[in-house]
């Protein structure tokens, strides 16, 4: 899993006046996703890696090669960085056919250029559309041409900027799978920029959460979804429930938190007994006890709102003290439990899914 | 749905008398003169009128001078257009507006201005005189007058073309290992080509019809500075046949340029 040299080693600063980009990141993962809200500096970070944007200071290293270093004055031109950049809007050359676009990406067009272009179009499943112009291709096909063009230069690293944002939802779902498989097959290390959690978890092993120009958390998908670094990351990854309580006891690596008359158990996070703490839990992990069971320690609340989300229902519960609690249920479960708006309900908050969200203050 | 229920909003009813009347006036004003010109010129004497030495001289001079001024426009106008489209520098908006000035300036005024600078006692004329260069009333002056009035059309159009090529397209080419020069040659230039042709067509049409600046700055010397528009004006009093023949040639050329212009536009729109 771990390689000797990091895939990405970034520590730079780029001041744009109203916005400062200063990410610090060392990742050995071969599939990295820069994840965060728009305006967090993800795409700009990618442009710094390509050499199209130049930092004020710091260093950019990819797979052991120093691309930029303000200390030594080194700054490789975009031409010499050998990276496969696929921009957000693909930016195919409109006056060239699909195969000409791919051919343009070759670093040396020797005698076997035609064969190589054919191979690459094969890789992206577009062999039949080689002579089409970009305007005659669908969004998904354009993306695959841009991908093949980036691969043509035998890049050390692939950089994909929001690869699906220009596509509609149906195509997007198909292409995600396709791209995940293709990336695995060709094995070139990849850095992906996205604000979509599904994309990030499907196409990357390591997610780098960025916010206001900084890296705020680095981890796997599950880690991020269940153990976000703070309340803002929690919101970003859909951990929408925040319960404010008081620590009553700390035993080893777990603690007890008093919340609205309940004793909740959660992992300890350095909070002293008697301090306030916020616990997060995902709506997916607010659970219903088995029908007909008589569990104790359940949280009682009534259904105040239900929203349909495909075949799932996002249900807002309100506790006796007026705290809102979201849960996500399949329609099937909703029917089986014969739930309806206004009804009172008992739910389980398991220690395993509760996670303290940073700041021990109040 | 039945036709009767269709919204009536889009269908004006009744005859638009006012608009039709305006159209008739405009047709008499704009189209009738040209048709009449072509009809009068199309006489058995057309060819002999065109082969008259004065007419041949004017034709030859117009072709030679406009070809030179178009070559210079291409050579000088393209870098200027690129600079204006791609770079930000102080005073750029002023420069941009100034380069448009010749489009709205009356050509006679252009001729007077050129004389003030390049005339024998002009701003630079004296210095040029010392090194033996006399510009006014030469063929070079004809080319300069054409450049003055026509090149802004080219610069304007090609500037728009460079502006329409996404810079990121060039950036992608750099990441693919292609130098800036190669990128310009293989990505930027092909995409700007339709604008380049459009600009040349517009500028050429303008240069071909140039009259006011030429007569003031270059005079009207047969074979040296008397281009077709000047020859027509001169012939009008003595030799109406020649004037008509040359006018017809200019009118047909203008129409051909217009068609070429439309064709270029349609090709460009189809590829976008």
GROMACS .gro file of N, CA, C and O in nm, chain A residues 47 50 52 78-80 82-85 87-88 90-96 100-101 103-107 135 149-150 153 161, chain B residues 166-191 267 269-272:
model
  248
   47UNK      N    1  -0.423   2.327  -1.058
   47UNK     CA    2  -0.353   2.411  -1.155
   47UNK      C    3  -0.211   2.442  -1.110
   47UNK      O    4  -0.121   2.457  -1.194
   50UNK      N    5  -0.015   2.142  -1.212
   50UNK     CA    6   0.014   2.138  -1.356
   50UNK      C    7   0.117   2.243  -1.396
   50UNK      O    8   0.176   2.232  -1.503
   52UNK      N    9   0.026   2.563  -1.430
   52UNK     CA   10  -0.047   2.672  -1.495
   52UNK      C   11  -0.067   2.788  -1.398
   52UNK      O   12  -0.089   2.901  -1.440
   78UNK      N   13   0.492   2.387  -1.756
   78UNK     CA   14   0.387   2.285  -1.772
   78UNK      C   15   0.426   2.179  -1.874
   78UNK      O   16   0.391   2.062  -1.859
   79UNK      N   17   0.501   2.222  -1.978
   79UNK     CA   18   0.542   2.129  -2.084
   79UNK      C   19   0.628   2.016  -2.030
   79UNK      O   20   0.625   1.905  -2.082
   80UNK      N   21   0.709   2.046  -1.926
   80UNK     CA   22   0.807   1.947  -1.881
   80UNK      C   23   0.761   1.868  -1.759
   80UNK      O   24   0.835   1.787  -1.705
   82UNK      N   25   0.500   1.659  -1.738
   82UNK     CA   26   0.452   1.527  -1.779
   82UNK      C   27   0.336   1.479  -1.692
   82UNK      O   28   0.340   1.374  -1.628
   83UNK      N   29   0.232   1.561  -1.690
   83UNK     CA   30   0.112   1.528  -1.614
   83UNK      C   31  -0.005   1.518  -1.711
   83UNK      O   32  -0.009   1.588  -1.811
   84UNK      N   33  -0.098   1.430  -1.681
   84UNK     CA   34  -0.215   1.416  -1.767
   84UNK      C   35  -0.331   1.495  -1.709
   84UNK      O   36  -0.402   1.448  -1.621
   85UNK      N   37  -0.350   1.615  -1.764
   85UNK     CA   38  -0.449   1.707  -1.707
   85UNK      C   39  -0.580   1.700  -1.786
   85UNK      O   40  -0.580   1.721  -1.907
   87UNK      N   41  -0.917   1.899  -1.784
   87UNK     CA   42  -0.987   2.010  -1.720
   87UNK      C   43  -1.138   1.984  -1.712
   87UNK      O   44  -1.190   1.897  -1.781
   88UNK      N   45  -1.200   2.066  -1.632
   88UNK     CA   46  -1.342   2.048  -1.601
   88UNK      C   47  -1.430   2.042  -1.725
   88UNK      O   48  -1.518   1.959  -1.735
   90UNK      N   49  -1.332   1.972  -2.022
   90UNK     CA   50  -1.262   1.884  -2.118
   90UNK      C   51  -1.170   1.960  -2.212
   90UNK      O   52  -1.060   1.917  -2.236
   91UNK      N   53  -1.217   2.073  -2.268
   91UNK     CA   54  -1.134   2.153  -2.358
   91UNK      C   55  -1.067   2.071  -2.466
   91UNK      O   56  -0.945   2.073  -2.481
   92UNK      N   57  -1.147   1.998  -2.540
   92UNK     CA   58  -1.095   1.930  -2.659
   92UNK      C   59  -1.068   2.037  -2.765
   92UNK      O   60  -1.132   2.142  -2.765
   93UNK      N   61  -0.973   2.010  -2.855
   93UNK     CA   62  -0.946   2.105  -2.963
   93UNK      C   63  -1.058   2.090  -3.066
   93UNK      O   64  -1.071   1.985  -3.129
   94UNK      N   65  -1.141   2.195  -3.083
   94UNK     CA   66  -1.264   2.180  -3.162
   94UNK      C   67  -1.237   2.157  -3.311
   94UNK      O   68  -1.324   2.106  -3.380
   95UNK      N   69  -1.116   2.195  -3.358
   95UNK     CA   70  -1.088   2.179  -3.501
   95UNK      C   71  -1.020   2.047  -3.532
   95UNK      O   72  -0.977   2.026  -3.643
   96UNK      N   73  -1.012   1.961  -3.431
   96UNK     CA   74  -0.950   1.829  -3.455
   96UNK      C   75  -1.051   1.720  -3.423
   96UNK      O   76  -1.133   1.734  -3.333
  100UNK      N   77  -0.744   1.289  -3.382
  100UNK     CA   78  -0.643   1.395  -3.392
  100UNK      C   79  -0.615   1.457  -3.255
  100UNK      O   80  -0.502   1.492  -3.222
  101UNK      N   81  -0.722   1.470  -3.175
  101UNK     CA   82  -0.704   1.520  -3.039
  101UNK      C   83  -0.611   1.429  -2.960
  101UNK      O   84  -0.520   1.476  -2.891
  103UNK      N   85  -0.400   1.208  -3.082
  103UNK     CA   86  -0.267   1.210  -3.145
  103UNK      C   87  -0.186   1.332  -3.100
  103UNK      O   88  -0.065   1.324  -3.080
  104UNK      N   89  -0.257   1.445  -3.084
  104UNK     CA   90  -0.190   1.568  -3.040
  104UNK      C   91  -0.123   1.548  -2.904
  104UNK      O   92  -0.024   1.612  -2.872
  105UNK      N   93  -0.181   1.461  -2.823
  105UNK     CA   94  -0.127   1.439  -2.689
  105UNK      C   95   0.001   1.357  -2.686
  105UNK      O   96   0.072   1.357  -2.585
  106UNK      N   97   0.030   1.285  -2.795
  106UNK     CA   98   0.151   1.202  -2.798
  106UNK      C   99   0.275   1.290  -2.785
  106UNK      O  100   0.282   1.397  -2.843
  107UNK      N  101   0.372   1.241  -2.708
  107UNK     CA  102   0.492   1.324  -2.689
  107UNK      C  103   0.589   1.310  -2.805
  107UNK      O  104   0.655   1.404  -2.844
  135UNK      N  105  -1.777   1.844  -3.141
  135UNK     CA  106  -1.916   1.889  -3.137
  135UNK      C  107  -2.012   1.779  -3.177
  135UNK      O  108  -2.132   1.789  -3.153
  149UNK      N  109  -0.659   1.164  -2.449
  149UNK     CA  110  -0.559   1.262  -2.488
  149UNK      C  111  -0.457   1.283  -2.375
  149UNK      O  112  -0.337   1.293  -2.398
  150UNK      N  113  -0.509   1.286  -2.250
  150UNK     CA  114  -0.421   1.303  -2.135
  150UNK      C  115  -0.330   1.180  -2.119
  150UNK      O  116  -0.214   1.193  -2.084
  153UNK      N  117   0.025   1.113  -2.349
  153UNK     CA  118   0.160   1.160  -2.319
  153UNK      C  119   0.231   1.075  -2.214
  153UNK      O  120   0.333   1.118  -2.163
  161UNK      N  121  -1.004   1.727  -1.309
  161UNK     CA  122  -1.074   1.836  -1.241
  161UNK      C  123  -1.225   1.820  -1.258
  161UNK      O  124  -1.276   1.837  -1.367
  528UNK      N  125  -1.056   2.998  -2.609
  528UNK     CA  126  -1.037   2.987  -2.464
  528UNK      C  127  -0.888   2.969  -2.432
  528UNK      O  128  -0.821   2.886  -2.492
  529UNK      N  129  -0.841   3.047  -2.337
  529UNK     CA  130  -0.699   3.038  -2.303
  529UNK      C  131  -0.667   2.902  -2.244
  529UNK      O  132  -0.555   2.853  -2.254
  530UNK      N  133  -0.766   2.840  -2.182
  530UNK     CA  134  -0.742   2.711  -2.121
  530UNK      C  135  -0.710   2.604  -2.227
  530UNK      O  136  -0.641   2.507  -2.200
  531UNK      N  137  -0.764   2.629  -2.348
  531UNK     CA  138  -0.734   2.537  -2.458
  531UNK      C  139  -0.584   2.538  -2.486
  531UNK      O  140  -0.522   2.434  -2.508
  532UNK      N  141  -0.527   2.658  -2.483
  532UNK     CA  142  -0.383   2.670  -2.503
  532UNK      C  143  -0.308   2.610  -2.383
  532UNK      O  144  -0.208   2.541  -2.400
  533UNK      N  145  -0.363   2.634  -2.263
  533UNK     CA  146  -0.299   2.581  -2.142
  533UNK      C  147  -0.293   2.429  -2.147
  533UNK      O  148  -0.193   2.368  -2.111
  534UNK      N  149  -0.403   2.367  -2.193
  534UNK     CA  150  -0.406   2.220  -2.203
  534UNK      C  151  -0.296   2.173  -2.298
  534UNK      O  152  -0.225   2.076  -2.271
  535UNK      N  153  -0.280   2.246  -2.408
  535UNK     CA  154  -0.177   2.210  -2.505
  535UNK      C  155  -0.038   2.216  -2.440
  535UNK      O  156   0.046   2.130  -2.466
  536UNK      N  157  -0.016   2.316  -2.354
  536UNK     CA  158   0.115   2.323  -2.286
  536UNK      C  159   0.136   2.202  -2.197
  536UNK      O  160   0.244   2.146  -2.193
  537UNK      N  161   0.028   2.162  -2.123
  537UNK     CA  162   0.045   2.047  -2.034
  537UNK      C  163   0.073   1.920  -2.115
  537UNK      O  164   0.124   1.823  -2.063
  538UNK      N  165   0.037   1.921  -2.244
  538UNK     CA  166   0.064   1.804  -2.327
  538UNK      C  167   0.205   1.812  -2.387
  538UNK      O  168   0.239   1.736  -2.478
  539UNK      N  169   0.285   1.906  -2.338
  539UNK     CA  170   0.425   1.912  -2.377
  539UNK      C  171   0.453   1.997  -2.500
  539UNK      O  172   0.563   1.997  -2.551
  540UNK      N  173   0.351   2.070  -2.548
  540UNK     CA  174   0.371   2.149  -2.670
  540UNK      C  175   0.412   2.292  -2.634
  540UNK      O  176   0.350   2.356  -2.549
  541UNK      N  177   0.514   2.343  -2.703
  541UNK     CA  178   0.566   2.477  -2.674
  541UNK      C  179   0.461   2.583  -2.707
  541UNK      O  180   0.362   2.554  -2.775
  542UNK      N  181   0.483   2.705  -2.660
  542UNK     CA  182   0.386   2.811  -2.687
  542UNK      C  183   0.377   2.841  -2.836
  542UNK      O  184   0.269   2.868  -2.888
  543UNK      N  185   0.492   2.836  -2.905
  543UNK     CA  186   0.491   2.863  -3.049
  543UNK      C  187   0.411   2.755  -3.123
  543UNK      O  188   0.326   2.785  -3.207
  544UNK      N  189   0.437   2.630  -3.088
  544UNK     CA  190   0.366   2.520  -3.154
  544UNK      C  191   0.217   2.527  -3.122
  544UNK      O  192   0.131   2.501  -3.208
  545UNK      N  193   0.185   2.563  -2.998
  545UNK     CA  194   0.046   2.577  -2.958
  545UNK      C  195  -0.024   2.685  -3.040
  545UNK      O  196  -0.136   2.665  -3.087
  546UNK      N  197   0.046   2.797  -3.061
  546UNK     CA  198  -0.012   2.905  -3.141
  546UNK      C  199  -0.038   2.856  -3.283
  546UNK      O  200  -0.145   2.877  -3.339
  547UNK      N  201   0.057   2.785  -3.337
  547UNK     CA  202   0.049   2.741  -3.475
  547UNK      C  203  -0.059   2.635  -3.496
  547UNK      O  204  -0.132   2.638  -3.593
  548UNK      N  205  -0.070   2.541  -3.401
  548UNK     CA  206  -0.159   2.428  -3.423
  548UNK      C  207  -0.296   2.439  -3.356
  548UNK      O  208  -0.390   2.369  -3.390
  549UNK      N  209  -0.306   2.526  -3.255
  549UNK     CA  210  -0.434   2.539  -3.185
  549UNK      C  211  -0.496   2.678  -3.209
  549UNK      O  212  -0.607   2.690  -3.261
  550UNK      N  213  -0.422   2.782  -3.172
  550UNK     CA  214  -0.479   2.917  -3.177
  550UNK      C  215  -0.508   2.962  -3.320
  550UNK      O  216  -0.620   3.002  -3.352
  551UNK      N  217  -0.406   2.951  -3.406
  551UNK     CA  218  -0.421   3.004  -3.541
  551UNK      C  219  -0.535   2.937  -3.620
  551UNK      O  220  -0.617   3.007  -3.681
  552UNK      N  221  -0.543   2.804  -3.620
  552UNK     CA  222  -0.654   2.741  -3.695
  552UNK      C  223  -0.791   2.789  -3.645
  552UNK      O  224  -0.884   2.803  -3.723
  553UNK      N  225  -0.800   2.813  -3.513
  553UNK     CA  226  -0.929   2.854  -3.458
  553UNK      C  227  -0.960   3.000  -3.491
  553UNK      O  228  -1.076   3.040  -3.496
  629UNK      N  229  -1.963   2.920  -4.212
  629UNK     CA  230  -1.869   2.813  -4.179
  629UNK      C  231  -1.829   2.823  -4.032
  629UNK      O  232  -1.826   2.725  -3.959
  631UNK      N  233  -1.992   2.971  -3.784
  631UNK     CA  234  -2.103   2.941  -3.693
  631UNK      C  235  -2.128   2.791  -3.687
  631UNK      O  236  -2.164   2.737  -3.583
  632UNK      N  237  -2.109   2.722  -3.802
  632UNK     CA  238  -2.134   2.579  -3.805
  632UNK      C  239  -2.033   2.504  -3.720
  632UNK      O  240  -2.062   2.398  -3.666
  633UNK      N  241  -1.913   2.560  -3.706
  633UNK     CA  242  -1.810   2.487  -3.634
  633UNK      C  243  -1.806   2.522  -3.486
  633UNK      O  244  -1.722   2.476  -3.412
  634UNK      N  245  -1.899   2.606  -3.443
  634UNK     CA  246  -1.898   2.643  -3.301
  634UNK      C  247  -2.008   2.575  -3.224
  634UNK      O  248  -2.100   2.521  -3.279
   0.00000   0.00000   0.00000
